């Protein structure tokens, strides 16, 4: 494993003082997979006080010192170095009852969640891999370190982390680990909602449709609203899949953008509550877009998602059934209401939704829409009152004031959006003056 010079130097400094030191965890896993590690975490036999002394030449971050972690600022980055430690008991399913510094790296690796995350490496001592993480990684196996039931009971967040590692690195959970993940899944109810949300955000962009199916018991444990969708027969000639399988395809078909992936996951939540059967035995879902938007907001509020994400997801779901037209005038009106980002994302959501029904559809339509949107973007069209070639002061000069002024500006925008008027000052002033004469805005 090749390490950057600053990491090697830090290890060498610790080793020269007699303390074994290693890179550990995610960076070893990523390097073995041939991926560029995001960051390097170090572990060592040195205590935090000894590290402070050894690295006294460097700026240090000491907020994690009580847990054994010292941050060394090198190359503009903070290198986290943690004293080997063992943990015991987890009565609150969140924090260890005790943490003890230990002299050997193997004891430190034993407290880690999965074998693929429980490897350490040093340039002088090589790979330390007491749990077979290297082989599991080569065979693409996700396996808990030690007794899986106990490890997920200790910290149920490991269940979601496991799903994330499996999806990101294309790993298959080993039988006993998977059984324990499913059995202990109800314990995730006790986790801080923000942590669950953060894991889901790390996971969603990586999900293939098969991941939503294989990890369904875990996903429905943290988002119970998805459970009624599993196996739900839509009784529709347009839908070849049950509601959950359809959703899985939609999630995997939209780009890896967070609001889009969340919207895709939750877009049909309302269908279960809106389901009706007509006399011919066909299913209908009138109003499911609005109901689904409300339910999605409830889910995201419970998960403490940021308000901005909640709003984006809500509007995408609310609009996901509204037909779009490949026509610039139509798109300008929609842009004026929704803005660029929302309308752009809506084309992806609708395309994925249409393409995930398992029936034939026109594959050229949505790319054509996006082409038109790109052309419109270059044209910088007038979309809002503030884009008009006249402003409030111009209208005041004609005699407008108060509410009538706002009404007239909105009217002019309507005229420009529908191309009844060009966005040019003389034409807009003439129209405004004519309306003023008629008293159209004073009613
Ligand atoms: P990534 O940073 O890509 O999410 P990572 O493996 O580096 O993956 P971190 O959360 O940065 O994950 O944690 C670093 C290491 O600490 C992990 O590789 C693992 O060994 C250990 N670890 C982290 N969280 C837990 C946990 N909840 N239970 C047990 N070990 C953990
Ligand atoms: Mg990491």
XYZ file of C-alpha atoms and ligand atoms in Angstrom:
475
model
C 0.000 0.000 0.000
C 1.428 3.363 -1.023
C 1.102 6.090 1.567
C 1.527 9.839 1.056
C 4.784 11.232 2.471
C 3.090 13.166 5.292
C 1.342 9.994 6.518
C 4.595 8.004 6.348
C 6.386 10.770 8.270
C 3.826 10.734 11.073
C 4.050 6.943 11.350
C 7.866 7.135 11.354
C 7.842 9.766 14.115
C 5.673 7.537 16.337
C 7.686 4.422 15.534
C 11.034 6.144 16.238
C 9.730 6.961 19.734
C 8.954 3.254 20.219
C 5.193 3.309 19.537
C 3.823 0.988 16.848
C 1.621 2.982 14.428
C -0.625 2.055 11.485
C -3.091 3.447 9.002
C -6.408 1.769 9.693
C -10.032 1.306 8.638
C -11.551 2.882 5.529
C -8.254 3.895 3.894
C -6.841 0.344 4.021
C -10.104 -1.040 2.622
C -10.210 1.541 -0.189
C -6.537 1.037 -1.099
C -6.992 -2.735 -1.347
C -9.868 -2.098 -3.729
C -7.595 0.076 -5.856
C -9.522 3.220 -4.872
C -7.990 6.508 -3.774
C -8.634 6.765 0.017
C -10.733 9.802 1.024
C -8.609 10.335 4.110
C -6.127 8.472 6.302
C -6.840 7.514 9.906
C -3.932 6.405 12.082
C -3.864 4.290 15.218
C -0.975 3.850 17.604
C 0.143 2.522 20.970
C 1.059 6.064 22.061
C -1.303 7.734 24.530
C -2.850 11.115 23.645
C -0.394 12.843 26.036
C 2.554 11.134 24.358
C 1.233 12.159 20.945
C 0.859 15.757 22.112
C 4.498 15.727 23.154
C 5.767 14.060 19.965
C 3.793 16.351 17.636
C 4.415 19.557 19.601
C 5.844 21.170 16.437
C 2.464 20.814 14.688
C -0.862 22.590 15.238
C -3.068 20.068 17.087
C -6.828 19.528 17.377
C -7.513 18.172 20.857
C -11.318 18.018 21.082
C -11.292 14.197 20.764
C -8.493 13.698 23.286
C -10.748 12.174 25.961
C -11.628 9.374 23.494
C -7.988 8.904 22.539
C -7.927 10.914 19.316
C -5.445 13.687 18.536
C -5.780 15.643 15.283
C -2.472 16.637 13.706
C -2.712 19.439 11.145
C -0.473 18.532 8.183
C -0.679 19.693 4.581
C -3.786 21.711 5.435
C -5.559 18.539 6.545
C -6.293 17.065 9.959
C -4.775 13.623 10.369
C -6.700 11.762 13.101
C -4.439 9.593 15.263
C -6.161 7.393 17.838
C -4.676 5.379 20.666
C -5.390 1.627 20.360
C -8.474 1.037 22.445
C -10.895 -1.662 23.434
C -14.553 -1.073 24.228
C -17.016 -2.973 26.349
C -20.747 -3.080 27.136
C -23.214 -0.963 25.155
C -26.185 -0.787 27.479
C -27.631 2.261 25.701
C -27.047 0.688 22.241
C -25.057 3.776 21.340
C -21.986 4.402 23.510
C -19.595 1.879 25.033
C -19.913 1.575 28.801
C -16.147 1.688 29.032
C -13.181 2.470 26.775
C -9.701 1.292 27.696
C -6.395 2.041 25.990
C -4.642 -1.188 25.001
C -1.075 -1.936 23.857
C -1.840 -4.085 20.795
C -3.394 -3.207 17.459
C -5.326 -6.522 17.296
C -7.446 -5.538 20.302
C -8.243 -2.232 18.611
C -9.268 -3.964 15.383
C -11.628 -6.230 17.351
C -13.907 -3.287 18.285
C -14.480 -2.337 14.634
C -17.709 -3.095 12.768
C -16.865 -5.192 9.676
C -13.883 -7.340 8.726
C -13.262 -5.182 5.633
C -12.951 -2.161 7.994
C -10.812 -4.003 10.537
C -7.431 -4.019 8.776
C -4.356 -1.978 9.677
C -1.194 -1.373 7.658
C 2.258 -0.078 8.431
C 5.177 0.311 6.000
C 7.413 -1.689 8.348
C 4.950 -4.264 9.768
C 2.799 -4.809 6.695
C -0.896 -5.708 6.757
C -2.501 -6.654 10.090
C -5.661 -8.560 9.308
C -6.770 -10.800 12.194
C -10.370 -11.230 10.918
C -9.765 -12.069 7.260
C -10.880 -8.712 5.892
C -8.605 -9.011 2.882
C -10.107 -12.289 1.763
C -13.648 -11.065 2.450
C -12.954 -8.009 0.326
C -11.598 -10.152 -2.515
C -14.652 -12.394 -2.310
C -16.902 -9.385 -1.914
C -18.256 -10.484 1.475
C -19.558 -8.205 4.221
C -18.994 -9.875 7.579
C -19.336 -8.490 11.103
C -16.271 -8.708 13.335
C -16.983 -11.220 16.116
C -20.534 -12.196 17.122
C -22.857 -10.396 14.684
C -25.925 -10.292 16.971
C -23.881 -8.696 19.717
C -22.141 -6.234 17.393
C -25.416 -4.891 15.960
C -26.983 -4.786 19.424
C -24.040 -2.724 20.663
C -24.557 -0.106 17.968
C -27.482 -0.610 15.563
C -26.142 2.128 13.280
C -23.706 -0.566 12.114
C -26.672 -2.198 10.345
C -27.160 0.816 8.095
C -23.429 1.281 7.699
C -23.311 -2.325 6.535
C -25.984 -1.691 3.917
C -24.024 1.360 2.772
C -20.734 -0.560 2.475
C -22.516 -3.401 0.669
C -24.079 -1.009 -1.849
C -21.010 1.183 -2.379
C -18.486 -1.675 -2.660
C -20.865 -4.291 -4.124
C -20.515 -6.669 -1.172
C -22.871 -9.496 -0.234
C -23.612 -9.848 3.493
C -22.562 -13.247 4.840
C -25.498 -15.352 6.099
C -25.095 -14.972 9.873
C -24.313 -11.248 9.594
C -27.370 -10.673 7.415
C -29.642 -12.639 9.738
C -28.401 -10.522 12.658
C -28.867 -7.286 10.700
C -32.505 -8.181 10.045
C -33.149 -9.452 13.568
C -31.653 -6.399 15.253
C -33.163 -3.902 12.775
C -35.917 -2.783 15.224
C -33.165 -1.431 17.509
C -32.541 1.292 14.897
C -35.696 2.997 16.266
C -33.566 4.152 19.177
C -30.926 5.851 17.010
C -30.624 9.608 16.669
C -32.683 10.466 13.567
C -29.944 12.693 12.137
C -27.527 9.768 12.108
C -30.032 7.576 10.295
C -30.667 10.352 7.781
C -26.926 10.878 7.216
C -26.385 7.149 6.553
C -29.331 7.045 4.156
C -27.912 10.050 2.295
C -24.581 8.228 2.015
C -26.357 5.156 0.722
C -29.091 6.391 -1.652
C -26.856 7.713 -4.447
C -25.138 4.303 -4.731
C -28.173 2.087 -4.829
C -28.856 -0.190 -7.758
C -32.435 -1.405 -8.021
C -31.421 -4.848 -6.716
C -30.039 -3.187 -3.556
C -33.469 -1.804 -2.721
C -34.855 -5.321 -3.036
C -32.128 -7.177 -1.118
C -31.990 -4.592 1.687
C -35.742 -4.038 1.841
C -36.089 -5.361 5.440
C -33.571 -2.763 6.647
C -34.961 0.105 4.575
C -38.541 -0.541 5.713
C -37.318 -0.706 9.315
C -36.037 2.887 9.145
C -38.779 4.135 6.775
C -41.864 2.078 7.778
C -43.980 4.063 5.276
C -42.328 2.012 2.499
C -43.533 -1.306 3.948
C -47.089 -1.307 2.499
C -45.583 -0.808 -0.981
C -43.801 -4.165 -0.875
C -45.714 -6.628 -3.043
C -48.489 -4.065 -3.658
C -50.227 -5.061 -6.916
C -51.173 -1.891 -8.808
C -53.821 -3.738 -10.837
C -52.899 -1.652 -13.852
C -52.132 -2.621 -17.444
C -49.400 0.076 -17.383
C -47.493 -1.444 -14.474
C -45.661 -4.740 -14.751
C -44.111 -4.416 -11.261
C -45.435 -4.211 -7.743
C -45.173 -0.753 -6.204
C -41.927 -1.350 -4.293
C -40.124 -2.933 -7.252
C -41.270 -0.051 -9.460
C -39.892 2.378 -6.842
C -36.582 0.476 -6.761
C -36.227 0.935 -10.527
C -37.080 4.637 -10.335
C -34.486 5.262 -7.588
C -31.749 3.544 -9.577
C -32.714 5.301 -12.828
C -32.451 8.921 -11.671
C -29.021 10.637 -11.523
C -27.045 10.317 -8.257
C -28.394 13.614 -6.937
C -29.692 13.614 -3.352
C -33.023 15.467 -3.717
C -33.758 13.412 -6.838
C -32.941 10.103 -5.174
C -35.075 10.979 -2.124
C -37.932 12.096 -4.378
C -37.650 8.854 -6.347
C -37.711 6.746 -3.165
C -40.796 8.499 -1.797
C -42.611 9.541 -4.995
C -45.382 6.913 -4.844
C -45.931 6.847 -1.056
C -49.415 8.259 -1.629
C -50.492 5.428 -3.909
C -51.410 3.027 -1.120
C -53.776 5.546 0.497
C -55.309 6.649 -2.840
C -55.887 3.210 -4.338
C -59.345 2.593 -5.832
C -60.652 -0.179 -8.120
C -63.106 0.560 -10.930
C -65.872 -1.854 -12.107
C -63.515 -3.453 -14.593
C -61.117 -4.298 -11.759
C -58.492 -1.735 -12.750
C -56.533 0.201 -10.135
C -56.506 4.032 -9.967
C -54.557 6.408 -7.753
C -56.279 9.795 -8.057
C -54.547 12.466 -5.964
C -51.558 10.312 -5.040
C -49.016 12.967 -6.025
C -50.301 15.508 -3.453
C -50.846 12.917 -0.742
C -47.396 11.443 -1.442
C -45.789 14.900 -1.251
C -47.341 15.412 2.202
C -46.285 11.986 3.410
C -42.746 12.508 2.089
C -42.527 15.751 4.080
C -43.593 13.832 7.189
C -40.909 11.195 6.608
C -38.191 13.786 6.010
C -39.286 15.896 8.979
C -39.094 12.855 11.228
C -35.594 12.149 9.897
C -34.620 15.782 10.594
C -33.706 16.417 6.948
C -32.714 20.018 6.144
C -35.679 22.201 5.148
C -34.221 22.949 1.698
C -34.056 19.255 0.787
C -37.567 18.720 2.150
C -38.920 21.512 -0.027
C -37.210 20.204 -3.172
C -38.462 16.677 -2.601
C -41.980 17.917 -1.865
C -42.286 19.903 -5.079
C -40.802 17.118 -7.225
C -43.292 14.593 -5.842
C -46.217 17.017 -6.069
C -45.391 17.649 -9.732
C -44.377 14.152 -10.776
C -47.690 13.386 -12.520
C -48.132 16.792 -14.201
C -47.529 16.215 -17.926
C -44.737 18.197 -19.567
C -44.744 19.326 -23.192
C -41.751 19.575 -25.525
C -42.604 23.162 -26.374
C -40.647 26.281 -25.470
C -43.628 28.466 -24.601
C -44.961 25.745 -22.320
C -41.530 25.246 -20.717
C -41.058 28.988 -20.137
C -44.319 29.038 -18.153
C -43.242 26.016 -16.124
C -39.794 27.546 -15.560
C -41.416 30.729 -14.355
C -43.271 28.699 -11.684
C -40.710 26.043 -10.763
C -37.254 27.442 -11.563
C -34.459 25.759 -13.529
C -33.256 23.161 -11.048
C -36.685 21.816 -10.155
C -37.875 21.544 -13.735
C -34.578 19.932 -14.797
C -34.849 17.368 -11.980
C -38.524 16.829 -12.765
C -37.657 15.700 -16.294
C -35.364 13.024 -14.770
C -37.915 11.896 -12.217
C -40.693 11.654 -14.814
C -38.401 9.867 -17.253
C -37.365 7.313 -14.610
C -40.991 6.890 -13.514
C -42.173 6.315 -17.078
C -39.276 4.002 -17.882
C -39.800 1.894 -14.737
C -43.289 0.650 -15.456
C -42.166 -2.271 -17.562
C -44.184 -1.130 -20.596
C -43.272 0.568 -23.895
C -42.641 4.329 -23.998
C -41.132 7.050 -26.186
C -37.474 7.149 -25.122
C -36.736 10.307 -27.113
C -39.227 12.558 -25.316
C -37.352 13.516 -22.126
C -33.952 14.013 -23.789
C -35.766 16.343 -26.213
C -37.258 18.251 -23.283
C -33.827 18.695 -21.718
C -32.388 19.824 -25.037
C -35.074 22.521 -25.192
C -34.352 23.516 -21.587
C -30.656 23.896 -22.419
C -31.519 26.066 -25.422
C -33.840 28.166 -23.261
C -31.114 28.581 -20.667
C -28.829 30.084 -23.332
C -31.627 32.418 -24.455
C -32.022 33.768 -20.886
C -35.773 34.263 -21.204
C -37.885 36.578 -19.096
C -39.309 34.365 -16.335
C -40.071 36.705 -13.461
C -41.421 40.197 -12.938
C -37.864 41.361 -12.186
C -36.762 40.165 -15.666
C -39.263 42.506 -17.399
C -37.919 45.386 -19.523
C -40.054 47.758 -17.391
C -40.019 48.187 -13.617
C -42.225 49.676 -10.922
C -40.800 53.157 -11.433
C -41.759 53.095 -15.134
C -45.334 52.192 -14.195
C -45.506 54.812 -11.457
C -44.659 57.404 -14.115
C -47.825 56.263 -15.917
C -49.880 56.834 -12.753
C -49.834 53.324 -11.269
C -49.491 52.834 -7.537
C -49.999 50.291 -4.779
C -51.711 47.017 -5.575
C -52.622 48.007 -9.137
C -48.909 48.339 -9.907
C -48.192 44.766 -8.844
C -51.201 43.504 -10.786
C -50.052 45.250 -13.943
C -46.532 43.824 -13.672
C -47.964 40.308 -13.260
C -50.201 40.867 -16.270
C -47.236 42.027 -18.374
C -45.255 38.944 -17.323
C -48.161 36.721 -18.380
C -48.247 38.457 -21.767
C -44.497 38.017 -22.247
C -44.557 34.364 -21.152
C -47.324 33.588 -23.651
C -45.478 35.634 -26.311
C -48.438 37.996 -26.740
C -45.935 40.805 -26.094
C -42.163 41.035 -26.626
C -40.069 41.840 -23.551
C -39.278 45.324 -24.871
C -39.789 48.572 -23.068
C -41.882 50.516 -25.656
C -44.327 47.630 -26.183
C -44.717 46.992 -22.439
C -45.165 50.697 -21.649
C -47.812 51.012 -24.382
C -49.705 47.982 -23.026
C -49.464 49.295 -19.451
C -50.681 52.739 -20.515
C -53.634 51.223 -22.393
C -54.601 49.161 -19.298
C -54.343 52.251 -17.136
C -56.742 54.098 -19.440
C -59.227 51.219 -19.200
C -58.758 50.993 -15.426
C -58.169 47.234 -15.801
C -55.895 46.978 -12.757
C -57.958 49.097 -10.418
C -60.922 46.748 -10.089
P -16.168 6.086 5.036
O -15.348 7.169 5.681
O -15.902 5.866 3.602
O -17.616 6.194 5.383
P -14.847 4.418 6.929
O -14.694 2.951 7.028
O -13.618 5.250 6.884
O -15.756 4.698 5.680
P -15.567 5.959 9.248
O -16.922 6.283 9.769
O -14.715 7.052 8.737
O -15.773 4.842 8.125
O -14.829 5.165 10.400
C -13.474 4.760 10.334
C -13.308 3.358 10.905
O -13.773 3.306 12.242
C -14.144 2.300 10.162
O -13.462 1.791 9.050
C -14.327 1.258 11.253
O -13.198 0.474 11.397
C -14.477 2.091 12.505
N -15.883 2.437 12.811
C -16.558 3.554 12.447
N -17.807 3.555 12.908
C -17.943 2.412 13.609
C -19.007 1.824 14.348
N -20.183 2.430 14.447
N -18.779 0.641 14.941
C -17.572 0.028 14.848
N -16.544 0.522 14.159
C -16.700 1.696 13.556
Mg -13.539 7.436 6.925
